[in-house]
mmCIF file of C-alpha atoms in Angstrom:
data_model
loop_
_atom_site.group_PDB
_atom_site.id
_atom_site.type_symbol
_atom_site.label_atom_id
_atom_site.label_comp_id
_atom_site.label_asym_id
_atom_site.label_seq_id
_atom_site.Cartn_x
_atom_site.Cartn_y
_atom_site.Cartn_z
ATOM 1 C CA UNK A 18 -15.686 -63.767 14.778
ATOM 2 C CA UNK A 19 -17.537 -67.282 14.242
ATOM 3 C CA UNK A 20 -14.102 -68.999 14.921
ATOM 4 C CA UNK A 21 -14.109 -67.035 18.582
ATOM 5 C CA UNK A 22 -17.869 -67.934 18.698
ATOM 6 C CA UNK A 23 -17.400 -71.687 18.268
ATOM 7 C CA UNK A 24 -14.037 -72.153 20.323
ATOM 8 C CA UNK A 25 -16.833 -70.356 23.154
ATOM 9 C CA UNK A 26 -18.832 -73.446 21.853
ATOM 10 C CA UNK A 27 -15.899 -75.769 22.567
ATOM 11 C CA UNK A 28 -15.149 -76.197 18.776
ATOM 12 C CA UNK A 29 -11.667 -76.368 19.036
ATOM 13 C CA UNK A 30 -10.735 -77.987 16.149
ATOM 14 C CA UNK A 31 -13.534 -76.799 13.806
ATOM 15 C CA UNK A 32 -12.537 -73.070 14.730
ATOM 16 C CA UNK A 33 -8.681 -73.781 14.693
ATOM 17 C CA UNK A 34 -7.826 -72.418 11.493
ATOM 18 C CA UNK A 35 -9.766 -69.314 11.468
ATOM 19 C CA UNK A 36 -8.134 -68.115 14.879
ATOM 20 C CA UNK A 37 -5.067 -68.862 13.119
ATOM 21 C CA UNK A 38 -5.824 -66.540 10.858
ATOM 22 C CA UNK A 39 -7.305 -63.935 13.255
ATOM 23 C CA UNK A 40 -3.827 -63.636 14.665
ATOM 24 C CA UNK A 41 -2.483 -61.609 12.158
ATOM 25 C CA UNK A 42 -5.539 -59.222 12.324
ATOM 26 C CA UNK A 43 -5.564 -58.307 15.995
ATOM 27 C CA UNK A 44 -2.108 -56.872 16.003
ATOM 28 C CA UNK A 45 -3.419 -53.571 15.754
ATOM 29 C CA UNK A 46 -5.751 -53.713 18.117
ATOM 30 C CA UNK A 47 -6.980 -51.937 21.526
ATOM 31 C CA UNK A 48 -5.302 -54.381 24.074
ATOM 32 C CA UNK A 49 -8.229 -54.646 25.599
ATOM 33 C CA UNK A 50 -9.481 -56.559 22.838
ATOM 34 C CA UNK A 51 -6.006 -57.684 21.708
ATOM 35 C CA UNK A 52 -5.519 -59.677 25.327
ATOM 36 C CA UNK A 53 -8.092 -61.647 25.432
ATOM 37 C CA UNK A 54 -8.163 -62.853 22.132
ATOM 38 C CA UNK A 55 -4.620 -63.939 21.679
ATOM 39 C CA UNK A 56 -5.305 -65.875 24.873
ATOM 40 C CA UNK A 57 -8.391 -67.095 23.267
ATOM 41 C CA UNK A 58 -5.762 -68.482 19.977
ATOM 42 C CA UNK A 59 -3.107 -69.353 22.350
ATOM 43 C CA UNK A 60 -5.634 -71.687 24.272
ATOM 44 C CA UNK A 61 -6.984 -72.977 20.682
ATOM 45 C CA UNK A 62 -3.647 -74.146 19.763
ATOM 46 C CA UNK A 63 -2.256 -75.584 22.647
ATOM 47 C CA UNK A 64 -5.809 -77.425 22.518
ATOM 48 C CA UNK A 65 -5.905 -78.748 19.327
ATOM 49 C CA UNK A 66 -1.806 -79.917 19.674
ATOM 50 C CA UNK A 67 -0.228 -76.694 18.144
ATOM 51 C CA UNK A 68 2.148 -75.695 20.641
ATOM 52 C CA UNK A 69 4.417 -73.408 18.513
ATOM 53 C CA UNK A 70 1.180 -71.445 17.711
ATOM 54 C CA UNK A 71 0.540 -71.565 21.390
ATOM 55 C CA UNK A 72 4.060 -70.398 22.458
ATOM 56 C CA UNK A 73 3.753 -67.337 20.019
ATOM 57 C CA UNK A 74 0.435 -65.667 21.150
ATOM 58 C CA UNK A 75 1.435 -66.578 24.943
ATOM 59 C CA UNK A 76 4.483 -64.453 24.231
ATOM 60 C CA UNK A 77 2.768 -61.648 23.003
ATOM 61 C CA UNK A 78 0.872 -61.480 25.929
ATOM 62 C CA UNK A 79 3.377 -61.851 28.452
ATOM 63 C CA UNK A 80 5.387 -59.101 26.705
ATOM 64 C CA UNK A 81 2.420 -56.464 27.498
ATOM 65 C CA UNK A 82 4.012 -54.293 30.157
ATOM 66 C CA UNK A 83 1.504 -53.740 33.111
ATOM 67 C CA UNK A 84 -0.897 -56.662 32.213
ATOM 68 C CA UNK A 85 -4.489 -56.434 34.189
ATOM 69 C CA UNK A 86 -4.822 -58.870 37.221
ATOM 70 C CA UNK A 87 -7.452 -60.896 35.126
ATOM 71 C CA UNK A 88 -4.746 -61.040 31.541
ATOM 72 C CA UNK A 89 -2.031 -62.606 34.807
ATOM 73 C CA UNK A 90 -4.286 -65.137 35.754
ATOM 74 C CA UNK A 91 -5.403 -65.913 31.875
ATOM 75 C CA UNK A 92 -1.819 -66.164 30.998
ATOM 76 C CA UNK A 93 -1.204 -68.748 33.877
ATOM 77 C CA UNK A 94 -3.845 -70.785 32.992
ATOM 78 C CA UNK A 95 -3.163 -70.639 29.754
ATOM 79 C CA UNK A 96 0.751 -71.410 30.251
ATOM 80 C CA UNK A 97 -0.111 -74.368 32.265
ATOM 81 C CA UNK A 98 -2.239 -75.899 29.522
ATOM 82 C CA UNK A 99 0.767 -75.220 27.626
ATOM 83 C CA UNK A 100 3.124 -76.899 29.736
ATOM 84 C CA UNK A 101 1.131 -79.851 30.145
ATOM 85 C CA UNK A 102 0.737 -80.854 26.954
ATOM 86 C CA UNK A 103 4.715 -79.903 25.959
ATOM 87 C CA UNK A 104 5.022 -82.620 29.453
ATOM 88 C CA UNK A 105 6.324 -80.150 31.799
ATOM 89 C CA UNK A 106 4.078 -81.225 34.671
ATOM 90 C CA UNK A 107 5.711 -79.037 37.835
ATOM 91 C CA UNK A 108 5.310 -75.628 35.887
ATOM 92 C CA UNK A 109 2.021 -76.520 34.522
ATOM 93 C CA UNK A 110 0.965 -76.861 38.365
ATOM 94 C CA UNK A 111 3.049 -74.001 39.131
ATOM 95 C CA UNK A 112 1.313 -71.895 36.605
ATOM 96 C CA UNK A 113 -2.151 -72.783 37.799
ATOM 97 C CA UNK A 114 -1.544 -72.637 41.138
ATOM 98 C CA UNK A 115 -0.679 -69.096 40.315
ATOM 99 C CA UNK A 116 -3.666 -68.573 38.266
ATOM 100 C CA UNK A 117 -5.733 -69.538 41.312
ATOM 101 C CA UNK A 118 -5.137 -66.674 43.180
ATOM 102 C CA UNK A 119 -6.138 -64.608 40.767
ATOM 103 C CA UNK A 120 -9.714 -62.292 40.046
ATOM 104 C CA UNK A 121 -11.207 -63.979 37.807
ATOM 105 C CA UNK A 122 -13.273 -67.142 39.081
ATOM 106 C CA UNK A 123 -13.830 -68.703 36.020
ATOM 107 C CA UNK A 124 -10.269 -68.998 35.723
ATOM 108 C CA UNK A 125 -9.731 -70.013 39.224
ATOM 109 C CA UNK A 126 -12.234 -72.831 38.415
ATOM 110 C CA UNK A 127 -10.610 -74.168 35.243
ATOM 111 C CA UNK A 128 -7.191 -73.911 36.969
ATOM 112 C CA UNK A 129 -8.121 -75.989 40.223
ATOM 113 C CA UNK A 130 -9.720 -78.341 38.133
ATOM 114 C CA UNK A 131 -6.657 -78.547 35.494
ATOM 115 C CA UNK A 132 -4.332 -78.899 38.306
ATOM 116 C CA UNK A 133 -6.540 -81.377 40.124
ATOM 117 C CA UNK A 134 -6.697 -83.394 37.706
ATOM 118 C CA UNK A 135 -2.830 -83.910 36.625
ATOM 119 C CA UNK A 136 -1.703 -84.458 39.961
ATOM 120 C CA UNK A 137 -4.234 -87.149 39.557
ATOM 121 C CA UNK A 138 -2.858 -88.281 36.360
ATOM 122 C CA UNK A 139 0.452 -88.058 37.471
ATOM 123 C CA UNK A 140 -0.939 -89.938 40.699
ATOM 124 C CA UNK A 141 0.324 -87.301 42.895
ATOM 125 C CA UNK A 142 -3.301 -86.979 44.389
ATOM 126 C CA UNK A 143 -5.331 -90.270 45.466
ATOM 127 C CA UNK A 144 -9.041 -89.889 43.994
ATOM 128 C CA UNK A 145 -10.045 -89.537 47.262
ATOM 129 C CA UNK A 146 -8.062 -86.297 47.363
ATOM 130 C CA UNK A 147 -9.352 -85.269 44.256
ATOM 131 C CA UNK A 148 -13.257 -85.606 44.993
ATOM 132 C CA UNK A 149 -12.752 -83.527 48.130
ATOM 133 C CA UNK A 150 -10.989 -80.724 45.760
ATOM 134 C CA UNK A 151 -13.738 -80.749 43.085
ATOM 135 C CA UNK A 152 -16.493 -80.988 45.790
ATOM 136 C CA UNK A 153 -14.481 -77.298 46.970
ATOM 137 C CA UNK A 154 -15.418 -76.087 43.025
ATOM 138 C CA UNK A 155 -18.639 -77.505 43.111
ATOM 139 C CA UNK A 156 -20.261 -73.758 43.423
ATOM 140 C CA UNK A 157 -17.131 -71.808 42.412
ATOM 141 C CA UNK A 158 -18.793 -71.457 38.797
ATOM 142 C CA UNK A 159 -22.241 -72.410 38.148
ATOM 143 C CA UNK A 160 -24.342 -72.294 35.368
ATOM 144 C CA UNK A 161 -22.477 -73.740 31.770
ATOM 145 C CA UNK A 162 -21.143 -76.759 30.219
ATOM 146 C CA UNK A 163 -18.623 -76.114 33.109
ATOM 147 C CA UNK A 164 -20.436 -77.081 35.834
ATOM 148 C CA UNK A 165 -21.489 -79.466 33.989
ATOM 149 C CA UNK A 166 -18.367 -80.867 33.162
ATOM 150 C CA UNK A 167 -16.955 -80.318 36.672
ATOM 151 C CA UNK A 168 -20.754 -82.457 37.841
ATOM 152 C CA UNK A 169 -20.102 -85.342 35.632
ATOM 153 C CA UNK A 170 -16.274 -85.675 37.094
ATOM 154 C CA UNK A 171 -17.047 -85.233 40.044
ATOM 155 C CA UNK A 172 -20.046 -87.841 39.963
ATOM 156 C CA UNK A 173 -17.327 -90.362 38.415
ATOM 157 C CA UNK A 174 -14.782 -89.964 41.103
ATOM 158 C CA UNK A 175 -16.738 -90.435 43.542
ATOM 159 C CA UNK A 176 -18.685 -93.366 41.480
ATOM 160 C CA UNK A 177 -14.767 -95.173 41.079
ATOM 161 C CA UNK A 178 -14.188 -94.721 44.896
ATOM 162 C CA UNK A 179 -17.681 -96.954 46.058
ATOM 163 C CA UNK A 180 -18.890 -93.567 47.460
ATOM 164 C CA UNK A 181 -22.161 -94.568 45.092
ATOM 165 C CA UNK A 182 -24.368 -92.347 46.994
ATOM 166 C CA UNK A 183 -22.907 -89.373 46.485
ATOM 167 C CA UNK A 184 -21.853 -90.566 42.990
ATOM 168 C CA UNK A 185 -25.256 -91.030 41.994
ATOM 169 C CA UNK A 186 -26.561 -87.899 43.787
ATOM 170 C CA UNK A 187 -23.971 -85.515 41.992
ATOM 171 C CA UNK A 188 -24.967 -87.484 38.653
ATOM 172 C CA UNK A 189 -28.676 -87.069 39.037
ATOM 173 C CA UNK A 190 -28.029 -83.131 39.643
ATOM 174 C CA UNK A 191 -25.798 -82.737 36.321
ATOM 175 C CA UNK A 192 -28.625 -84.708 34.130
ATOM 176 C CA UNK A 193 -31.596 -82.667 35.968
ATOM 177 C CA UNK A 194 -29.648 -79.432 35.847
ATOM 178 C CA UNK A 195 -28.464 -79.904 32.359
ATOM 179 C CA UNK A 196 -31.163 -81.777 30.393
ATOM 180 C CA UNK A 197 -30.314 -79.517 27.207
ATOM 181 C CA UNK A 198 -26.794 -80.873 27.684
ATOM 182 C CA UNK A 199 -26.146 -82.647 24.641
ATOM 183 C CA UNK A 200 -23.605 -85.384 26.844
ATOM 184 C CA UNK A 201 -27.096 -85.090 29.814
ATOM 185 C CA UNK A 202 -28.267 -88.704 28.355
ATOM 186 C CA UNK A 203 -24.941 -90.392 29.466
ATOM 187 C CA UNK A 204 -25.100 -89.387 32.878
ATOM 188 C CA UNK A 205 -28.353 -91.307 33.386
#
């Protein structure tokens, strides 16, 4: 349980191993409890570079009959970060896009932001484009190193387009918002 505790943290590579390990132990499981956590390895993996470890747990979750709205749109999101990294751009948007539309808004948030961000890369979206579709997220999660994270981007895109007034505003909110933050100091 410390490995699921500091992936939460954002520990990926520190809690890598354990999860690993974890695998083997959830098979028995409630799925209820089985679910979430092999989306929780599968998302460790494909994180830290490990994409046959990723493939595996994705599969066992997509061969769940019946899965819960909320498992759907984990599995997209989780497919897409997949895809991504194994280069396969148009299903990783696919796969988000898909996970958009689903319940859960944390998920919805990570997903428009994942899928914001490689058209970006893949210069499919302008940074223009992609301010005015993180501005849209700016309140669609609110609270963690999320909005935090989506606050700092969001500050910078507008900061590399000479929009410096609303650069510096959305700055100033993540390092007054976030002081604790340990990356707060940057922003300022």
């Amino acid at each position: 349980w410390q490995a699921v505790l500091m992936e939460a943290e954002g520990k990926s590579v520190e809690a890598s191993q354990d999860l690993k390990k974890l695998g083997a132990v959830i098979r028995p499981y409630p799925r209820r409890l089985k679910m979430p956590l092999s989306l929780l390895i599968a998302r460790n993996a494909a994180a830290t570079g490990d994409l046959k470890t990723a493939r595996r747990y994705l599969k066992v979750v997509q061969a769940e009959k019946n899965l819960e709205p909320n498992f759907k749109a984990g599995l997209d999101y989780a497919f897409g970060r997949f895809y991504e990294l194994a280069g396969g751009f148009t299903p990783a948007v696919k796969k988000w896009e898909s996970a958009i539309k689903g319940p859960d808004r944390l998920i919805r948030a990570q997903a428009a932001v994942a899928r914001t961000e490689l058209l970006l890369k893949t210069k499919k979206m302008n940074r223009k484009e992609a301010a005015v579709e993180l501005e849209k997220l700016r309140f669609a999660w609110r609270g963690d190193k999320s909005e935090f994270k989506l606050l700092r981007r969001l500050g910078d895109l507008y900061m590399e387009i000479g929009d410096y007034r609303n650069g510096f505003k959305i700055l100033k909110q993540a390092a007054t918002h976030f002081r604790e933050h340990p990356q707060a100091p940057e922003v300022t």
